[in-house]
Short mmCIF file of C-alpha atoms in Angstrom, two decimals:
data_model
loop_
_atom_site.label_atom_id
_atom_site.label_comp_id
_atom_site.label_asym_id
_atom_site.label_seq_id
_atom_site.Cartn_x
_atom_site.Cartn_y
_atom_site.Cartn_z
CA UNK A 1 0.82 -54.59 12.90
CA UNK A 2 -2.91 -53.80 12.63
CA UNK A 3 -3.73 -50.20 11.72
CA UNK A 4 -6.51 -48.25 13.40
CA UNK A 5 -8.90 -46.23 11.27
CA UNK A 6 -8.12 -42.57 10.74
CA UNK A 7 -9.37 -40.47 13.67
CA UNK A 8 -12.56 -38.52 13.14
CA UNK A 9 -12.00 -34.90 12.18
CA UNK A 10 -14.11 -33.69 15.12
CA UNK A 11 -11.74 -35.47 17.53
CA UNK A 12 -8.76 -33.86 15.82
CA UNK A 13 -10.35 -30.42 16.05
CA UNK A 14 -11.16 -30.90 19.73
CA UNK A 15 -7.56 -31.88 20.44
CA UNK A 16 -6.17 -28.95 18.44
CA UNK A 17 -8.56 -26.41 20.00
CA UNK A 18 -7.56 -27.59 23.48
CA UNK A 19 -3.82 -27.42 22.68
CA UNK A 20 -3.93 -23.91 21.19
CA UNK A 21 -6.53 -22.62 23.64
CA UNK A 22 -8.78 -21.33 20.86
CA UNK A 23 -10.77 -22.47 17.85
CA UNK A 24 -8.45 -23.36 14.97
CA UNK A 25 -8.92 -24.64 11.42
CA UNK A 26 -8.21 -28.33 10.83
CA UNK A 27 -8.06 -30.30 7.59
CA UNK A 28 -6.93 -33.79 6.61
CA UNK A 29 -3.78 -34.13 4.51
CA UNK A 30 -4.07 -37.25 2.38
CA UNK A 31 -0.47 -37.29 1.16
CA UNK A 32 1.75 -39.73 3.06
CA UNK A 33 1.12 -43.28 4.17
CA UNK A 34 3.03 -44.08 7.35
CA UNK A 35 0.89 -41.78 9.54
CA UNK A 36 -2.40 -39.91 9.49
CA UNK A 37 -1.67 -36.21 8.96
CA UNK A 38 -3.81 -33.15 9.67
CA UNK A 39 -3.03 -29.50 8.91
CA UNK A 40 -3.79 -27.01 11.68
CA UNK A 41 -4.10 -23.32 10.84
CA UNK A 42 -3.88 -20.94 13.78
CA UNK A 43 -3.95 -17.31 12.64
CA UNK A 44 -1.18 -16.96 10.08
CA UNK A 45 0.73 -19.99 11.39
CA UNK A 46 0.50 -23.57 10.13
CA UNK A 47 1.19 -26.70 12.13
CA UNK A 48 0.84 -30.42 11.46
CA UNK A 49 -0.71 -33.06 13.69
CA UNK A 50 0.48 -36.58 12.97
CA UNK A 51 -1.22 -39.69 14.33
CA UNK A 52 0.35 -43.15 14.34
CA UNK A 53 -2.11 -45.77 13.00
CA UNK A 54 -0.71 -48.64 15.11
CA UNK A 55 -2.30 -48.77 18.60
CA UNK A 56 0.88 -49.85 20.44
CA UNK A 57 3.35 -47.67 18.54
CA UNK A 58 4.77 -44.40 19.83
CA UNK A 59 6.26 -41.26 18.32
CA UNK A 60 8.83 -41.15 21.15
CA UNK A 61 11.78 -42.40 19.09
CA UNK A 62 10.88 -40.04 16.22
CA UNK A 63 10.70 -37.10 18.64
CA UNK A 64 14.12 -38.14 19.96
CA UNK A 65 15.47 -38.19 16.39
CA UNK A 66 14.12 -34.71 15.69
CA UNK A 67 15.84 -33.41 18.83
CA UNK A 68 19.14 -35.04 17.85
CA UNK A 69 18.99 -33.64 14.32
CA UNK A 70 18.12 -30.11 15.40
CA UNK A 71 21.20 -30.15 17.66
CA UNK A 72 23.26 -31.18 14.61
CA UNK A 73 21.92 -28.24 12.63
CA UNK A 74 19.51 -30.16 10.41
CA UNK A 75 16.38 -28.23 9.41
CA UNK A 76 13.57 -30.52 10.55
CA UNK A 77 10.19 -29.65 12.06
CA UNK A 78 10.22 -28.56 15.71
CA UNK A 79 7.96 -30.76 17.83
CA UNK A 80 5.57 -28.75 20.04
CA UNK A 81 3.54 -31.56 21.56
CA UNK A 82 3.87 -35.32 21.86
CA UNK A 83 1.84 -38.02 23.62
CA UNK A 84 2.55 -41.75 23.80
CA UNK A 85 -1.20 -42.32 23.72
CA UNK A 86 -3.73 -39.55 23.44
CA UNK A 87 -6.79 -40.18 25.63
CA UNK A 88 -9.24 -39.04 22.97
CA UNK A 89 -7.83 -41.08 20.06
CA UNK A 90 -6.02 -43.83 22.00
CA UNK A 91 -3.12 -43.44 19.56
CA UNK A 92 0.26 -41.71 19.69
CA UNK A 93 0.19 -38.12 18.43
CA UNK A 94 2.56 -35.23 17.87
CA UNK A 95 2.16 -31.63 16.72
CA UNK A 96 4.99 -30.04 14.75
CA UNK A 97 5.75 -26.61 13.35
CA UNK A 98 5.55 -26.19 9.61
CA UNK A 99 8.64 -26.25 7.43
CA UNK A 100 7.94 -23.19 5.30
CA UNK A 101 7.55 -23.52 1.55
CA UNK A 102 6.87 -26.32 -0.90
CA UNK A 103 8.41 -29.68 -1.62
CA UNK A 104 10.47 -30.09 -4.78
CA UNK A 105 8.05 -32.68 -6.13
CA UNK A 106 5.31 -30.01 -6.26
CA UNK A 107 7.11 -28.55 -9.27
CA UNK A 108 6.72 -24.89 -8.38
CA UNK A 109 8.41 -22.44 -10.74
CA UNK A 110 12.08 -21.88 -9.93
CA UNK A 111 14.86 -20.00 -11.64
CA UNK A 112 17.57 -21.90 -13.52
CA UNK A 113 20.17 -23.21 -11.10
CA UNK A 114 17.91 -22.78 -8.07
CA UNK A 115 16.85 -26.43 -7.89
CA UNK A 116 20.51 -27.44 -8.02
CA UNK A 117 21.28 -25.15 -5.06
CA UNK A 118 18.34 -26.50 -3.03
CA UNK A 119 19.52 -30.07 -3.69
CA UNK A 120 23.09 -29.11 -2.79
CA UNK A 121 21.90 -27.86 0.62
CA UNK A 122 19.70 -30.93 1.07
CA UNK A 123 22.73 -33.12 0.32
CA UNK A 124 24.69 -31.44 3.09
CA UNK A 125 21.80 -31.93 5.50
CA UNK A 126 21.14 -35.59 4.71
CA UNK A 127 24.87 -36.23 5.24
CA UNK A 128 24.44 -34.88 8.78
CA UNK A 129 21.43 -37.15 9.32
CA UNK A 130 23.50 -40.13 8.19
CA UNK A 131 26.20 -39.39 10.79
CA UNK A 132 23.94 -40.47 13.68
CA UNK A 133 24.84 -43.93 15.00
CA UNK A 134 22.21 -46.67 15.36
CA UNK A 135 22.47 -49.99 17.18
CA UNK A 136 21.42 -52.69 14.72
CA UNK A 137 19.72 -52.49 11.33
CA UNK A 138 16.24 -52.05 9.91
CA UNK A 139 13.18 -50.24 11.22
CA UNK A 140 13.79 -48.50 14.52
CA UNK A 141 12.25 -50.11 17.58
CA UNK A 142 9.51 -47.71 18.65
CA UNK A 143 9.24 -49.38 22.06
CA UNK A 144 12.73 -48.06 22.98
CA UNK A 145 12.62 -44.31 23.43
CA UNK A 146 16.04 -43.04 24.47
CA UNK A 147 18.29 -45.14 22.19
CA UNK A 148 18.13 -45.78 18.45
CA UNK A 149 17.88 -49.54 18.00
CA UNK A 150 17.14 -51.38 14.74
CA UNK A 151 15.04 -54.54 14.57
CA UNK A 152 17.93 -56.72 13.31
CA UNK A 153 21.23 -57.27 15.06
CA UNK A 154 23.13 -58.08 11.86
CA UNK A 155 23.25 -56.53 8.42
CA UNK A 156 22.87 -60.01 6.88
CA UNK A 157 19.40 -60.54 8.37
CA UNK A 158 18.28 -57.03 7.46
CA UNK A 159 19.53 -57.25 3.86
CA UNK A 160 18.07 -60.69 3.17
CA UNK A 161 14.71 -60.34 4.95
CA UNK A 162 12.74 -59.90 1.70
CA UNK A 163 15.37 -60.21 -1.02
CA UNK A 164 14.66 -63.74 -2.28
CA UNK A 165 10.92 -63.09 -2.64
CA UNK A 166 11.47 -59.64 -4.16
CA UNK A 167 13.77 -61.10 -6.81
CA UNK A 168 11.18 -63.78 -7.59
CA UNK A 169 8.50 -61.10 -8.04
CA UNK A 170 10.55 -59.40 -10.77
CA UNK A 171 8.88 -61.96 -13.06
CA UNK A 172 5.72 -59.86 -12.75
CA UNK A 173 7.34 -56.94 -14.56
CA UNK A 174 8.48 -56.04 -18.07
CA UNK A 175 12.04 -57.27 -17.63
CA UNK A 176 13.84 -59.77 -19.80
CA UNK A 177 15.65 -62.77 -18.35
CA UNK A 178 19.05 -61.14 -18.74
CA UNK A 179 17.94 -58.07 -16.76
CA UNK A 180 16.43 -60.18 -13.97
CA UNK A 181 19.53 -62.36 -13.72
CA UNK A 182 21.77 -59.28 -13.72
CA UNK A 183 19.78 -57.68 -10.89
CA UNK A 184 20.05 -60.87 -8.84
CA UNK A 185 23.76 -61.19 -9.62
CA UNK A 186 24.60 -57.62 -8.61
CA UNK A 187 22.63 -57.84 -5.35
CA UNK A 188 24.27 -61.17 -4.48
CA UNK A 189 27.85 -60.06 -5.12
CA UNK A 190 27.05 -56.56 -3.93
CA UNK A 191 26.40 -57.80 -0.40
CA UNK A 192 30.15 -57.79 0.31
CA UNK A 193 30.40 -54.13 -0.74
CA UNK A 194 27.29 -53.19 1.22
CA UNK A 195 27.92 -55.25 4.36
CA UNK A 196 28.31 -52.47 6.91
CA UNK A 197 29.67 -53.37 10.30
CA UNK A 198 28.19 -50.17 11.71
CA UNK A 199 24.69 -48.79 11.26
CA UNK A 200 23.63 -45.18 10.81
CA UNK A 201 20.37 -43.29 10.86
CA UNK A 202 18.64 -42.95 7.51
CA UNK A 203 15.50 -41.01 6.60
CA UNK A 204 14.24 -44.10 4.80
CA UNK A 205 12.03 -42.33 2.25
CA UNK A 206 14.29 -39.52 1.07
CA UNK A 207 13.05 -38.06 -2.21
CA UNK A 208 11.82 -34.81 -3.78
CA UNK A 209 8.56 -34.86 -1.81
CA UNK A 210 10.44 -34.47 1.49
CA UNK A 211 12.86 -31.69 0.48
CA UNK A 212 11.38 -28.22 1.04
CA UNK A 213 12.24 -24.78 -0.30
CA UNK A 214 10.71 -21.33 -0.05
CA UNK A 215 10.95 -19.42 -3.34
CA UNK A 216 14.13 -21.29 -4.21
CA UNK A 217 15.78 -21.20 -0.78
CA UNK A 218 16.22 -24.56 0.96
CA UNK A 219 14.13 -24.73 4.16
CA UNK A 220 14.27 -28.31 5.42
CA UNK A 221 13.51 -32.03 5.32
CA UNK A 222 10.22 -33.47 6.57
CA UNK A 223 8.56 -36.79 7.43
CA UNK A 224 10.85 -39.08 9.40
CA UNK A 225 8.17 -41.76 9.68
CA UNK A 226 10.32 -44.39 7.93
CA UNK A 227 13.57 -43.94 9.86
CA UNK A 228 15.80 -46.98 10.12
CA UNK A 229 19.33 -48.12 10.77
CA UNK A 230 21.27 -48.84 7.58
CA UNK A 231 24.23 -47.80 5.45
CA UNK A 232 24.97 -44.07 5.42
CA UNK A 233 24.51 -44.33 1.64
CA UNK A 234 20.98 -45.74 1.78
CA UNK A 235 19.31 -42.31 1.48
CA UNK A 236 21.43 -41.34 -1.53
CA UNK A 237 20.46 -44.65 -3.10
CA UNK A 238 16.79 -44.04 -2.36
CA UNK A 239 16.95 -40.60 -3.93
CA UNK A 240 18.72 -41.99 -6.98
CA UNK A 241 15.96 -44.59 -7.41
CA UNK A 242 13.31 -41.86 -7.34
CA UNK A 243 15.16 -39.02 -9.10
CA UNK A 244 12.66 -37.67 -11.65
CA UNK A 245 14.46 -34.36 -12.30
CA UNK A 246 18.04 -35.59 -12.76
CA UNK A 247 19.15 -33.79 -9.62
CA UNK A 248 21.26 -36.60 -8.15
CA UNK A 249 24.63 -35.02 -8.97
CA UNK A 250 23.66 -31.76 -7.23
CA UNK A 251 22.59 -33.71 -4.16
CA UNK A 252 25.86 -35.67 -4.12
CA UNK A 253 27.92 -32.48 -4.40
CA UNK A 254 26.27 -31.26 -1.22
CA UNK A 255 26.84 -34.60 0.49
CA UNK A 256 30.53 -34.45 -0.43
CA UNK A 257 30.75 -31.05 1.26
CA UNK A 258 30.27 -32.95 4.54
CA UNK A 259 31.74 -36.38 3.72
CA UNK A 260 34.08 -37.50 0.95
CA UNK A 261 32.82 -40.28 -1.29
CA UNK A 262 35.25 -42.82 -2.76
CA UNK A 263 34.67 -44.83 -5.97
CA UNK A 264 33.66 -47.74 -3.71
CA UNK A 265 31.09 -45.49 -2.03
CA UNK A 266 29.72 -44.45 -5.43
CA UNK A 267 29.35 -48.12 -6.34
CA UNK A 268 27.56 -48.84 -3.05
CA UNK A 269 25.11 -45.99 -3.69
CA UNK A 270 24.18 -47.53 -7.05
CA UNK A 271 23.77 -50.95 -5.43
CA UNK A 272 21.46 -49.44 -2.82
CA UNK A 273 19.46 -47.79 -5.59
CA UNK A 274 19.04 -51.22 -7.20
CA UNK A 275 18.20 -52.88 -3.87
CA UNK A 276 15.53 -50.25 -3.18
CA UNK A 277 14.04 -50.52 -6.69
CA UNK A 278 13.74 -54.31 -6.27
CA UNK A 279 12.28 -53.92 -2.74
CA UNK A 280 9.69 -51.36 -3.86
CA UNK A 281 8.64 -53.48 -6.85
CA UNK A 282 8.15 -56.39 -4.47
CA UNK A 283 6.07 -54.24 -2.13
CA UNK A 284 3.69 -52.92 -4.81
CA UNK A 285 3.33 -55.91 -7.14
CA UNK A 286 -0.32 -56.48 -6.13
CA UNK A 287 -1.39 -52.85 -6.53
CA UNK A 288 -3.10 -51.57 -9.71
CA UNK A 289 -0.41 -50.70 -12.24
CA UNK A 290 0.46 -47.02 -12.48
CA UNK A 291 3.38 -44.70 -13.29
CA UNK A 292 5.33 -45.82 -10.20
CA UNK A 293 5.60 -49.42 -11.41
CA UNK A 294 6.87 -48.14 -14.77
CA UNK A 295 9.29 -45.70 -13.14
CA UNK A 296 10.82 -48.39 -10.92
CA UNK A 297 11.06 -50.88 -13.78
CA UNK A 298 12.83 -48.36 -16.03
CA UNK A 299 15.10 -47.32 -13.16
CA UNK A 300 16.06 -50.95 -12.57
CA UNK A 301 16.90 -51.38 -16.26
CA UNK A 302 19.12 -48.27 -16.21
CA UNK A 303 20.86 -49.36 -13.00
CA UNK A 304 21.67 -52.77 -14.51
CA UNK A 305 23.32 -51.02 -17.46
CA UNK A 306 25.24 -48.71 -15.10
CA UNK A 307 26.42 -51.53 -12.85
CA UNK A 308 27.51 -53.60 -15.85
CA UNK A 309 29.90 -50.75 -16.64
CA UNK A 310 31.10 -50.35 -13.03
CA UNK A 311 31.62 -53.97 -11.97
#
């Protein structure tokens, strides 16, 4: 879908001033890719305005998800304002309260054991997110506002949408033939383990940058712009793929506080981590090479070794 250009800052300020009934500070936040984000500072309070780049898309389903999750006790931003299409920008917008603190990726100083406790709490919370039922698989249909519906009716179509091409593109990376063949083999035979008859809500981009804490106390999860219907173990797999601080075990301990995980579940999490590494490498193969390409390649290598021991 074609993306509109980022709205002009003067339009954003006009919208924010009108909503708060006074002049407020507004600044662009460049981090994040699924939406345009602006920070609004009103007195000693901070809020975030998000703007969907796609002209026909709407935040309605995301607002609905936030409401569902708050009722389940998940710490997510409270939505103050939402419009299907703002008259000034002609795009969907929403204003949310700030989740206090910093994300774990920011690397702020924390006492020993504190990161583990934050991840434990985040594990409990993402388990609650993954309890929510979705009809179908894949990206949520943003044209349907009161029900969570994925773009694919079957897991087979969702799983295989990009897999063949993504596996082919592994040839672009520093992987030997044995590693490439092993990745393909595990994802082919892994389908039977991962073939879920039911779909659940997943954050879709769950990593350190979306887990917040305030001076070592867990405060919440942000940015549900990539929500989809998938396996309840997708988010754990995504975190495992992107775990740069070796915090996966702490996260899993929190998850197990809400839902038990069997050895089969543990295997599925590793398969999802591999699936996501292959998918991301396929998505970024044309971008200038940076640390992320190297991280994903090394993660894939490690997952192949791990799965060789498990299967």
